[in-house]
Structures are given as C-alpha cells and as structure tokens.
Coordinates of C-alpha atoms and ligand atoms in Angstrom, one line a residue:
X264 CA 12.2 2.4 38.5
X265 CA 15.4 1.3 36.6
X266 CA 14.6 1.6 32.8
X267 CA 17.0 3.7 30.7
X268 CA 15.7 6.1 28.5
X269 CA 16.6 7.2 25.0
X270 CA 14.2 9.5 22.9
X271 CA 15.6 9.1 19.8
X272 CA 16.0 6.1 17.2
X273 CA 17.3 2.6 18.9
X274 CA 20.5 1.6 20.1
X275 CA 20.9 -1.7 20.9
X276 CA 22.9 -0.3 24.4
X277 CA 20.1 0.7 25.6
X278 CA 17.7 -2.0 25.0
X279 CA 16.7 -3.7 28.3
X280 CA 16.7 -7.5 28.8
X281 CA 13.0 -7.8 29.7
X282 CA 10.5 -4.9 31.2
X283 CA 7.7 -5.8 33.4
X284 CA 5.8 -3.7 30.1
X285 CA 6.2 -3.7 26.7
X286 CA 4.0 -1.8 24.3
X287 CA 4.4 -2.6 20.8
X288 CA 3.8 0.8 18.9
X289 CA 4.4 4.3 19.8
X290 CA 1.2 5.8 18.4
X291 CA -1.6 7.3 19.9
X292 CA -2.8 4.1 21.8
X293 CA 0.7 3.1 23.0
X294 CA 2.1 6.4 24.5
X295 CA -1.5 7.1 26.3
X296 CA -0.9 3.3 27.7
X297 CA 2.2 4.7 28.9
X298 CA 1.2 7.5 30.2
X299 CA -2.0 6.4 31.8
X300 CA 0.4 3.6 33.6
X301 CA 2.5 5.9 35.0
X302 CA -0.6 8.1 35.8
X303 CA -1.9 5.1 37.6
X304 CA 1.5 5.0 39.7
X305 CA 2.6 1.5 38.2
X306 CA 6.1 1.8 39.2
X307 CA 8.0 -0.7 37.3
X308 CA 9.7 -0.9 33.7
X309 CA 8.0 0.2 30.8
X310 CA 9.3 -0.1 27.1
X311 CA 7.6 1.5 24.1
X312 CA 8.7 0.3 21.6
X313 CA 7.6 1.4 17.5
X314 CA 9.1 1.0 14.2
X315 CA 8.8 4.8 13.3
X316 CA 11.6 6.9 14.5
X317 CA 10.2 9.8 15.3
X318 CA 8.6 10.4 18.8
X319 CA 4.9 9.7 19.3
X320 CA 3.4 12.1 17.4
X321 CA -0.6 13.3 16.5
X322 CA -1.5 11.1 13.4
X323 CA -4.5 13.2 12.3
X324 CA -2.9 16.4 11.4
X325 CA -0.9 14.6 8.7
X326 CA -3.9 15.1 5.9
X327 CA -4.8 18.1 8.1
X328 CA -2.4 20.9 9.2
X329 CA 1.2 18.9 9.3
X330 CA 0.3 18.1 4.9
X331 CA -0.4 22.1 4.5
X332 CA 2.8 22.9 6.2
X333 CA 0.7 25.0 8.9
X334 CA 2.4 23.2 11.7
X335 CA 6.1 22.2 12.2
X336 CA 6.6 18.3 13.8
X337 CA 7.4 20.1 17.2
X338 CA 3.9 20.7 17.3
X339 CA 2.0 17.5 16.5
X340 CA 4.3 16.0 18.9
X341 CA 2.2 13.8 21.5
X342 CA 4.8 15.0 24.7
X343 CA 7.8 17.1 24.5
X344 CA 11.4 14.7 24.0
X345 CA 12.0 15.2 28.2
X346 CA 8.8 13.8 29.1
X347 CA 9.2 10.2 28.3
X348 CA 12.6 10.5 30.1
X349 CA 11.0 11.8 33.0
X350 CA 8.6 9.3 33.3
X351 CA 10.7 6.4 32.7
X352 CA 9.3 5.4 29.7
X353 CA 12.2 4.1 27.6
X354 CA 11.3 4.7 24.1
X355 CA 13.0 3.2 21.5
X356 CA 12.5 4.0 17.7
X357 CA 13.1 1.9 15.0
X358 CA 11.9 -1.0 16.7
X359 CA 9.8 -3.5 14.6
X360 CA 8.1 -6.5 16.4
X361 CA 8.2 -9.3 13.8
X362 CA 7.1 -12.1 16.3
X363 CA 5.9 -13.1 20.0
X364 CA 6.8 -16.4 22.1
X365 CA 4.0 -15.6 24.2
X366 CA 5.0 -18.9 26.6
X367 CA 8.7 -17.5 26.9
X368 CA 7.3 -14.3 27.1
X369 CA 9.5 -13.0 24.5
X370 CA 9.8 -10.6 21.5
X371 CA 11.9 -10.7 18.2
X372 CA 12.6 -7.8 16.6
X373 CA 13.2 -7.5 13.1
X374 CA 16.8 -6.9 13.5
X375 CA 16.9 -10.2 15.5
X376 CA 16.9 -8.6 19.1
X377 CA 14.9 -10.2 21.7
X378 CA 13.0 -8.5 24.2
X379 CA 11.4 -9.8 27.1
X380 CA 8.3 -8.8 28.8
X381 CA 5.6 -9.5 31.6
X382 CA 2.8 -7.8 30.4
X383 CA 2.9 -6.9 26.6
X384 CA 0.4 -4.0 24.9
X385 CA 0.3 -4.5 21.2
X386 CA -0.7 -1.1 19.7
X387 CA 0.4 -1.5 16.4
X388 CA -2.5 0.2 14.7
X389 CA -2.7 -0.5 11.1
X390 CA -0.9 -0.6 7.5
X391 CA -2.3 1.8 4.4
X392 CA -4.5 -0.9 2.3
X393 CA -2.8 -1.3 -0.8
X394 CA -4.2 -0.7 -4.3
X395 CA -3.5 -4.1 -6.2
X396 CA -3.5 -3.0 -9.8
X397 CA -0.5 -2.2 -11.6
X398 CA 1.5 1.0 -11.5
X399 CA 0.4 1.5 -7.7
X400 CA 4.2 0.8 -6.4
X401 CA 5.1 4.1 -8.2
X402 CA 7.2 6.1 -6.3
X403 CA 4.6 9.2 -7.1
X404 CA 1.4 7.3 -5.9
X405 CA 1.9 7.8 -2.0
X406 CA -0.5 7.0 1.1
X407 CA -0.9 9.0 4.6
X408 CA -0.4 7.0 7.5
X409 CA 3.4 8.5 8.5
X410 CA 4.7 11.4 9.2
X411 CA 7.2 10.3 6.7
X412 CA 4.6 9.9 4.0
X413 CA 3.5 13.6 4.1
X414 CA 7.4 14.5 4.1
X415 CA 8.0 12.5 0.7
X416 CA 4.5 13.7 -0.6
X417 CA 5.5 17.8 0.7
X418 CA 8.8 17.5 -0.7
X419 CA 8.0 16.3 -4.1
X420 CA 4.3 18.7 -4.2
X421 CA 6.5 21.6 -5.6
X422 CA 6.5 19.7 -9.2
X423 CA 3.0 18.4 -8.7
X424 CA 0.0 20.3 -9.9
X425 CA -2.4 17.4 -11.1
X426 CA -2.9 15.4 -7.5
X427 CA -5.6 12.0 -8.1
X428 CA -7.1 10.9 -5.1
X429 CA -8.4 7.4 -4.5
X430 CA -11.2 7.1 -1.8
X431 CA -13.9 9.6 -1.3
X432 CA -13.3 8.5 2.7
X433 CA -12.4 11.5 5.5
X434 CA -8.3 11.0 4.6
X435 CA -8.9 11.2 0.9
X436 CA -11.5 14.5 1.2
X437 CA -9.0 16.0 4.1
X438 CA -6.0 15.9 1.4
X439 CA -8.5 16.8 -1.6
X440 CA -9.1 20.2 1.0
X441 CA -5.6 20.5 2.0
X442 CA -4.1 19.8 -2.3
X443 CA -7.0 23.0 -3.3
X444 CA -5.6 25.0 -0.6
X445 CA -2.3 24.6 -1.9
X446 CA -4.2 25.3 -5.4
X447 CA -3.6 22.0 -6.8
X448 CA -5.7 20.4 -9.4
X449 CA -7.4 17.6 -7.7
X450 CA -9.3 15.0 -9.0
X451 CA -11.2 12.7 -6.0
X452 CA -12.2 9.1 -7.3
X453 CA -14.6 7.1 -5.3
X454 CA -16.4 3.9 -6.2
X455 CA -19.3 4.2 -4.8
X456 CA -22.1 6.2 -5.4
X457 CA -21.0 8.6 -2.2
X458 CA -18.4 9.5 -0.3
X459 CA -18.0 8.8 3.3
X460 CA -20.4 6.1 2.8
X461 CA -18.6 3.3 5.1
X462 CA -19.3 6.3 7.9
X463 CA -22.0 8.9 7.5
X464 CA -25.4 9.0 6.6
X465 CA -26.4 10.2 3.0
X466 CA -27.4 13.4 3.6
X467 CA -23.9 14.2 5.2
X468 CA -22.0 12.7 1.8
X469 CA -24.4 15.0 -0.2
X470 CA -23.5 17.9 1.6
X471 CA -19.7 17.1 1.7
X472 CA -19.9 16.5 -2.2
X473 CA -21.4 19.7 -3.0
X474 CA -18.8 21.5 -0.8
X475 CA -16.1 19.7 -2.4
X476 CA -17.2 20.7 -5.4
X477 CA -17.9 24.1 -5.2
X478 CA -13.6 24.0 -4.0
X479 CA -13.0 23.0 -7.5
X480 CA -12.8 19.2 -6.7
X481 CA -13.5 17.3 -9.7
X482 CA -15.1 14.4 -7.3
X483 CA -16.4 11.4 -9.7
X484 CA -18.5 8.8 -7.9
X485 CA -18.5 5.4 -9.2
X486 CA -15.6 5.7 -10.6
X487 CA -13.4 2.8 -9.6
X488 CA -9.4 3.0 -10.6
X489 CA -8.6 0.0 -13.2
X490 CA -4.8 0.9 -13.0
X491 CA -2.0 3.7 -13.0
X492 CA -0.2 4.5 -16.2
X493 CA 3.6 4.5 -15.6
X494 CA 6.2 6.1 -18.2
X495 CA 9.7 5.0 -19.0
X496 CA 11.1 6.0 -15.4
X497 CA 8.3 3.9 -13.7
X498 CA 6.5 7.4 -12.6
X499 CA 2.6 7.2 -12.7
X500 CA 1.4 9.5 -15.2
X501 CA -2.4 8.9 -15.9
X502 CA -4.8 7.2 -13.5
X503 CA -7.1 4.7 -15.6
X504 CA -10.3 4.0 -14.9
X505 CA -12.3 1.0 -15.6
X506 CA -14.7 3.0 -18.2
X507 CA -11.1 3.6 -19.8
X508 CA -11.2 6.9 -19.2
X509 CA -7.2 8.2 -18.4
X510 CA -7.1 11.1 -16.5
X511 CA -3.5 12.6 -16.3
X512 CA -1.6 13.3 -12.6
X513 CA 1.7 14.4 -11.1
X514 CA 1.4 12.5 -8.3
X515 CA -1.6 10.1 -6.4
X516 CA -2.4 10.0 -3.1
X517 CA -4.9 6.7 -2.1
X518 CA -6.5 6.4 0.9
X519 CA -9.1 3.2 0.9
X520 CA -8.4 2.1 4.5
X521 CA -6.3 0.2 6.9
X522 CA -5.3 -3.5 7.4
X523 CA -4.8 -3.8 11.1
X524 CA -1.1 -4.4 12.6
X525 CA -1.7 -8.0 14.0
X526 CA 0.3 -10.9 12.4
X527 CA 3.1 -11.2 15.2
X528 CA 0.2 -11.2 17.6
X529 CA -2.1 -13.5 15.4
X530 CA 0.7 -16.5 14.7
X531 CA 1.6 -16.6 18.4
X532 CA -2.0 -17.8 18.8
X533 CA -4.2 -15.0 19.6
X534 CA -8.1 -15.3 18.5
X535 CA -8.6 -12.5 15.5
X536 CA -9.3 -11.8 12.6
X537 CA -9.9 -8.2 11.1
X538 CA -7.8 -7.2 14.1
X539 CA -7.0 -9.4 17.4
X540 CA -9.7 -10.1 19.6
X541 CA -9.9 -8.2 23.4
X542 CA -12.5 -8.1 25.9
X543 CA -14.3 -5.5 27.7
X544 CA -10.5 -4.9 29.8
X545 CA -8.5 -5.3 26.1
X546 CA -7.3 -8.4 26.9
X547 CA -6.5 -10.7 23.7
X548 CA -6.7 -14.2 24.4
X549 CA -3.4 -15.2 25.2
X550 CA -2.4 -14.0 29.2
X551 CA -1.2 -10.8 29.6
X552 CA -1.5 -10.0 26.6
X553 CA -3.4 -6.6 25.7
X554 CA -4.6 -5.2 22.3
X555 CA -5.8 -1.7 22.1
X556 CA -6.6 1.3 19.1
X557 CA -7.2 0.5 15.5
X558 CA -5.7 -3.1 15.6
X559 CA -8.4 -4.2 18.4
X560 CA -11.7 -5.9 17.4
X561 CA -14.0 -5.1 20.5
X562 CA -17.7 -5.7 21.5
X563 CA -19.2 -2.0 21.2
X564 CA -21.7 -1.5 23.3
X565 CA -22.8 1.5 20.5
X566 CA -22.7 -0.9 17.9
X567 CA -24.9 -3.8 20.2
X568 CA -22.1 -5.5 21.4
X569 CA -21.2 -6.4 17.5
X570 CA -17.4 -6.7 17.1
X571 CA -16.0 -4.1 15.5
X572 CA -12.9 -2.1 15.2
X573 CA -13.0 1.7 15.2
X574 CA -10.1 4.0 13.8
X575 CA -10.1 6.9 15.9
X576 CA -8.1 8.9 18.7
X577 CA -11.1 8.8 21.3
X578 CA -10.6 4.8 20.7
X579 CA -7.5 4.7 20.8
X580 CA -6.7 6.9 24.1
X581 CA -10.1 5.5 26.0
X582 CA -8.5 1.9 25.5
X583 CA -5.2 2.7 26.5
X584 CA -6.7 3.6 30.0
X585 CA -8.8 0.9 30.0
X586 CA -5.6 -2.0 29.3
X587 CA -3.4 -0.1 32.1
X588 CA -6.5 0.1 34.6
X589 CA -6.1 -3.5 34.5
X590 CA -3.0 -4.1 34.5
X591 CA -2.5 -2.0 38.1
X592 CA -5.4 -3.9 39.1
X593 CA -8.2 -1.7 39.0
X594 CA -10.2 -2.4 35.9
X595 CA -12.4 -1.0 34.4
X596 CA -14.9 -1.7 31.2
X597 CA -14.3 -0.2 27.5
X598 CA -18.1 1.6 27.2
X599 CA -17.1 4.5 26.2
X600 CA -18.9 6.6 23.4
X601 CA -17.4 6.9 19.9
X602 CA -16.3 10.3 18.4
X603 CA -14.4 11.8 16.0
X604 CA -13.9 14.6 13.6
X605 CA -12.8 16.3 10.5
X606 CA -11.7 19.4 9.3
X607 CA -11.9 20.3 5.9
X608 CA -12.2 24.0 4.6
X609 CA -13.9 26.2 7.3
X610 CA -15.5 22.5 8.3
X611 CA -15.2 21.1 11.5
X612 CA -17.2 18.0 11.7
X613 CA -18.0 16.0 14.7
X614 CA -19.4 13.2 15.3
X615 CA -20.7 11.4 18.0
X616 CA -22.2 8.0 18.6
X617 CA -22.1 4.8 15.6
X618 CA -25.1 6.0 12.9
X619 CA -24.8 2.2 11.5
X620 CA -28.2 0.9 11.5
X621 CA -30.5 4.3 11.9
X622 CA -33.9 4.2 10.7
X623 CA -34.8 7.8 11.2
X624 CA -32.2 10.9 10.1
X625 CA -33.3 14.7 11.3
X626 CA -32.0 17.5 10.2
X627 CA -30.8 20.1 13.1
X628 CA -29.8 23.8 11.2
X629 CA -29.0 25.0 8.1
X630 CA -26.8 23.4 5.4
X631 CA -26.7 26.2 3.8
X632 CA -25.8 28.7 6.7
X633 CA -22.8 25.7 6.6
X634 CA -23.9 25.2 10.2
X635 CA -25.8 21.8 10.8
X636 CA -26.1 18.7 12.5
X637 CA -27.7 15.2 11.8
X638 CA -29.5 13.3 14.4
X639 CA -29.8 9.5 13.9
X640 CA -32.5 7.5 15.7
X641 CA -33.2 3.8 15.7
X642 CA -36.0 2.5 17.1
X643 CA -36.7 6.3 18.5
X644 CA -33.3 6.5 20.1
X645 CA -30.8 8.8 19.9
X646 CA -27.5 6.7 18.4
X647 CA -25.5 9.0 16.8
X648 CA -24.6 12.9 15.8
X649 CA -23.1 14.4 12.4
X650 CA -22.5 18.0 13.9
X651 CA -21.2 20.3 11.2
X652 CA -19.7 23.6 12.5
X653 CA -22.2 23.4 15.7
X654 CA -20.2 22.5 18.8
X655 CA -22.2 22.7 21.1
X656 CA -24.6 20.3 19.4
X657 CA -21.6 18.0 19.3
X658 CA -21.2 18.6 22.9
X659 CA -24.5 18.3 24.4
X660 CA -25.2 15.0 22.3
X661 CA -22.8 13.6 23.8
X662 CA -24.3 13.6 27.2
X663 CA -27.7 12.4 25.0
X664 CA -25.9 9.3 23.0
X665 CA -24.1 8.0 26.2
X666 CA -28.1 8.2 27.8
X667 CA -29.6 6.3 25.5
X668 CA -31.8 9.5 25.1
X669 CA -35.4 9.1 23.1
X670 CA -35.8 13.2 22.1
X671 CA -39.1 13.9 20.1
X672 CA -38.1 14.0 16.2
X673 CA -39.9 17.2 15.8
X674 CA -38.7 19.2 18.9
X675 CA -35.3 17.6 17.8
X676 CA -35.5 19.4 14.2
X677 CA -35.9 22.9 15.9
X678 CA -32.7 23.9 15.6
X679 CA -32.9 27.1 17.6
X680 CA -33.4 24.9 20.6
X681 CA -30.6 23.3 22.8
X682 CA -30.5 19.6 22.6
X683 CA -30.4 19.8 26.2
X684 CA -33.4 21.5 26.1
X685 CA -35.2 19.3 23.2
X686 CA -34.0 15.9 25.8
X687 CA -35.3 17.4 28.7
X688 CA -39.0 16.9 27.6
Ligands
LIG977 C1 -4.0 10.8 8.0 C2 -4.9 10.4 9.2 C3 -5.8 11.3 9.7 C4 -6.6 10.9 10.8 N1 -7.5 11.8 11.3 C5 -8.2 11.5 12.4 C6 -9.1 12.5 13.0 O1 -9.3 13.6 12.5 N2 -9.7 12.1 14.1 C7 -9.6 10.9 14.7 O2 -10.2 10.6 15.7 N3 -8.7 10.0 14.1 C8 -8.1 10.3 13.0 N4 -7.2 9.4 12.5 C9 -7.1 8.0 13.1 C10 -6.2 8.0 14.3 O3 -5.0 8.7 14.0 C11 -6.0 6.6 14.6 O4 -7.2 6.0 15.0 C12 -5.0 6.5 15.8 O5 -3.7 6.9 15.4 C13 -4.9 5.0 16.2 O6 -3.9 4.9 17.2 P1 -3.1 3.5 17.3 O7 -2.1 3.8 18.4 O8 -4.0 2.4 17.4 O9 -2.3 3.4 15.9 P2 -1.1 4.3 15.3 O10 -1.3 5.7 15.8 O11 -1.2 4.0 13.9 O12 0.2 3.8 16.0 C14 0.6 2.5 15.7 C15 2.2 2.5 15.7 O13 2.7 1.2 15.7 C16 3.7 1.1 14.8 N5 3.9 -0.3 14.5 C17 3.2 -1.0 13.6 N6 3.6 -2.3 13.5 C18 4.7 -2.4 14.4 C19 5.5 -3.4 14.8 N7 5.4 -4.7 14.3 N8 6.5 -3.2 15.7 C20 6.6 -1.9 16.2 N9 5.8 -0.9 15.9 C21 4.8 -1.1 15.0 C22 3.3 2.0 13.7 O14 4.4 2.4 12.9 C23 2.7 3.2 14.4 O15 3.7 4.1 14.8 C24 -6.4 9.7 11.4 C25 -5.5 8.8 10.9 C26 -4.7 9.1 9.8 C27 -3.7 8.2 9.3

C-alpha cells in the first residue's frame, strides 16, 4: 500500500499521480466506500478526495444537534483524524473535481491539478437548490448542507431573533425545532398545502403541523416566497410573499431541496439526468466508473424498479458497499430497504420502506400519547412505516417491508400488539 496520507486540507506534495481508486467526495457515501474497500481487503491506492476541508463528517446533525450547539465537530466526525491514516486512505480536502477524461482516465481539479485513476467513485452528493427570486444571494439568507453553513448561520444567530424558513420539508421543520429551542421567532413557509408532502403521507404532515405549532411556529401553508426585501447594505430584511404580505426577519434559512453533484460526471458522457445513472452494482455507464448516495439515480426495487434517487444515510452507506463489493470482485445487488429519520422536539421519527403510491394508511397508537406509527399498504402489502417515538415498530417493520409482508389492516391497527405478532397470522 504506498498512498501518502494527509488529514487535513490539500497540499499539492502530497497529491499522488494516479490511484488505482479515486472517490470524488468525502461524505457519507465516499468515506463508507473507503472504508468498506479496505474492509473488503482491497489493498491498493485509494484517494478521497472532497472539496470541503474538514474531515468526513455526519451531515444530518447540522439542522439537528451540531445547529443547537449540543455537539462540538469532534463528535459528528465520521472516523477520528488517525483512522484514515491508518487505513491508507489519503484524504485530501479542498479538492474540487471540475471535470473527467474518462478515456485517459483522468481528473481535473479546479485548481488545474490532474489526478489519475483506475477505478473512480463519484460521491458528490448534491448542491442546496437555490431560491431564484431576488434578495436570495443575501448574505443573511443561508442554506444547510455544510458544516460551514451552520458555522456562518451559529455565528451570526446571536443578532437574529426573527429566523424565516422556506420549505415545510424535514431540514426546514428540523431548524424551525432547533431556532424555537434556541427561542427564536420562527416563521415556516411552505407552498403547499402540507408539509413533508414530497415524503409522508397526510396524516403524518397533519400531526407534524399541529406539533409545530403548538412550539410556537408560525407555519403558513400555501404560502409561496415572491422575493426577499434587502436594505441599503444588501441584508434581507422582510420575506415577501406572493399575496404581498412582508413578514420581517433577521436572517432566512431555505431548505427546498438538492440538485445532485453530477456535471463533471455528465459531460464526460455518462447517461443521467436528475442524477447519473448506475445499475444494480452502481455502475454509471462509462467503465469503471461508479456513482453512489444522493447524486445516483437507481432502479429501487421499493419503488418497482422506478428510477429514483433517495437522500439519505442508509442509501448512501448501503451503496457504498455495494460499488466496492464490485470493485474487489464480489458483487453484490443494491436491494436494500429505505429508511430514515428525524428528530425534532422529543420526536424521533422513523421511517421505513417508500409510502409513494399507498392506497390504504392505518393508524398504529396514539397521536396524542405522541407515540404512533403509520402503516402503508398497496394492493394489501405492507410498503412502508411512519414510526413516531415507537422503535420497536420501526424495528420490526423492517423485517415486514423487506418481506413483502400482507398483515390484516385490522389486527395491524391494534396497537398494543407486536407487528411481529400482527404478521405472524
Ligand atoms: C441538514 C441535513 C440533515 C439531514 N438529515 C438526515 C437524517 O436525519 N437522516 C438521513 O438519513 N439523512 C439525512 N440527511 C441526508 C444525508 O445527509 C445525505 O443523504 C447523505 O449525506 C448523502 O451522502 P453523500 O455522500 O451522497 O453526499 P454528501 O454527504 O453530501 O457528500 C458529498 C460530498 O462531495 C463533495 N463534493 C461535491 N462536489 C464535489 C466535487 N466536484 N469535487 C469534490 N468534492 C465534491 C461535497 O462537498 C460533499 O462533501 C440530511 C442532510 C442534510 C444536509
């Protein structure tokens, strides 16, 4: 193994020639590829390279713990600094890929450097969509994507008490929770007629809106932002909506979605669109080239084999093993079963399984007793879980999505029964 290693930002010493890997991105996809590559024994040089400069670090704490200053960077960290020297994974920080010679097998790095490679991993997740109306470049209207983001946003909430949030989606209701802990003002503006509606079912948006809510949010559905309202220094001051209405802020915070990471990998020639396109083994279609995480449009087996692309730390990790299975020559297929969650308040939401496309919704628990899950059935089969502060739910459905399970609706709705138990019949 003869890479050099540096943990910190990039110095063009260190920078290899070519490595028999390169990963483009050191998020969440692109250190587990790592990781699961030397796991798998692969013995040769491995690059990871990513345009932040901190170390891999946990991406979902920043609207979560890391934005309420509950934990310090040390301990969203994805490995301790030693690790990646220890395992001969050279990462290097500051790193942007701006394009691909995938016949010379080369990469060009912003600052002109080339890299080559044998095998490349592009994990370069996604961008924060942009708001295109004016006043949205202000330096006070932020998104969360980086760990640097939620530094600029910490350092300047001390002077901020009116925080508007575009997108009723989980990053904008995780800040809205995290802004009324700090006891912010918040106003949450969505423009459809629920929140979380791209993801849950309605009876889960109701719930989370009432909860909301009863924090204090000032959450207005259909309400869709015309523009921000700058003053003399360029500072948003008033978020406009298109019924005209101005409602005055300190400081924005939009979350309305990603655009995927994939226009080096997309003008060398690889099929994509929203995202690159991989097979069942990540590959895109240019050779050895892999895709994997939020940038990868796959066929999902939970949503019938429809293309899709889903933004979440199960995907990303499960991939990651998948692309370096096949790369050390033992593949095997992406199949596995989508989850997530989200923690606002005393909430801890899980999910399990894609609800797209239910055609029954039973109700497991209280929502009151703020203890509850959702069950989605299509055609009579179990295809997804909403678990609200019920774990084991969460747990056992697992098991029950991955089956393909067809549970009784009514024994499902007792919710004093296991769904072991209520599958089992
Ligand atoms: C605020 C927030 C909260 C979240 N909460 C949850 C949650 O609770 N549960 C959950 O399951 N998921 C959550 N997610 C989603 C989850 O974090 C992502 O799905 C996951 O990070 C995807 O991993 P990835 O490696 O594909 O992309 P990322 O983790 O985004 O990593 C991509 C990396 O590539 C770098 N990069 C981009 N372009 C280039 C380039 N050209 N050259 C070099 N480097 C490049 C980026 O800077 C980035 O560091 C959250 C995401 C955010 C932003």
């Amino acid at each position: 193994m003869a890479a050099r290693c540096i943990t910190g930002a990039m110095d063009s010493d260190t920078l290899q020639e070519r490595y028999d890997i390169v990963i483009v991105g050191a998020g969440h996809a692109g250190a587990q590829a790592a990781i699961n590559l030397r796991q798998a024994k692969f013995e040769g040089t491995i690059a990871l390279l990513g345009d932040e400069r901190a170390l891999p670090y946990e991406r979902p704490p920043l609207s979560k713990e890391y934005l309420a200053g509950d934990k310090p960077f040390e301990r969203i960290m994805l490995r301790p600094e030693a690790f990646w020297a220890e395992r001969h994974i050279a990462f290097h920080g500051g790193a942007r890929v701006a394009s691909i010679d995938s016949m010379d097998r080369t990469l060009r790095l912003a600052d002109d450097r080339t890299v080559g490679f044998d095998k490349l991993i592009w994990a370069a997740g996604g961008s924060p969509r942009m708001l295109p109306c004016p006043g949205a470049q202000a330096a006070n209207v932020h998104a969360i994507r980086r760990k640097r983001d939620v530094d600029v946003i910490r350092q300047d909430l001390g002077a901020a008490e009116r925080i508007v949030i575009v997108g009723g989606g989980y990053i904008g209701l995780e800040t809205a929770a995290v802004m009324r802990k700090l006891g912010k003002q918040v106003t949450v503006l969505e423009s459809l007629d629920r929140v979380l509606a791209r993801v849950a079912g309605p009876l889960l948006s109701r719930f989370y809106e009432a909860e909301h809510r009863a924090q204090g949010v000032d959450l207005r559905l259909d309400s869709t932002l015309e523009m921000f309202e700058t003053d003399e220094r360029g500072r948003a001051v008033a978020a406009i909506l298109t019924s005209g209405e101005a409602i005055p802020m300190d400081m924005a915070v939009v979350g309305i979605g990603i655009v995927p990471e994939v226009g080096p990998l997309i003008s060398a020639g690889a099929a994509g669109g929203n995202g690159v396109d991989i097979d069942s083994q990540c590959r895109t279609s240019l050779p050895d080239v892999y895709a994997i995480g939020d940038c990868a449009a796959h066929g999902n087996p939970y949503a019938d084999g429809a293309h899709i692309r889903l933004e979440s730390v199960q995907n990303a990790n499960d991939m990651a093993k998948v692309a370096a299975m096949s790369i050390v020559g033992t593949p095997i297929d992406y199949d596995a079963v989508p989850w997530f969650w989200s923690n606002q308040y005393d909430l801890k939401l899980q999910t399990v399984g894609l609800s797209t496309g239910f055609d029954q919704c039973v109700l497991r628990g209280d929502p009151a007793e703020r203890s509850f899950s959702l069950a989605y059935l299509r055609g009579g089969q179990l295809i997804a879980l909403d678990c609200v502060n019920r774990t084991k739910d969460y747990a056992q459905g697992r098991a029950l999505v991955a089956a393909g399970a067809m549970p009784d609706p009514n024994e499902l709705a007792d919710g004093e029964r296991t769904l072991k138990d209520v599958a089992l019949l």
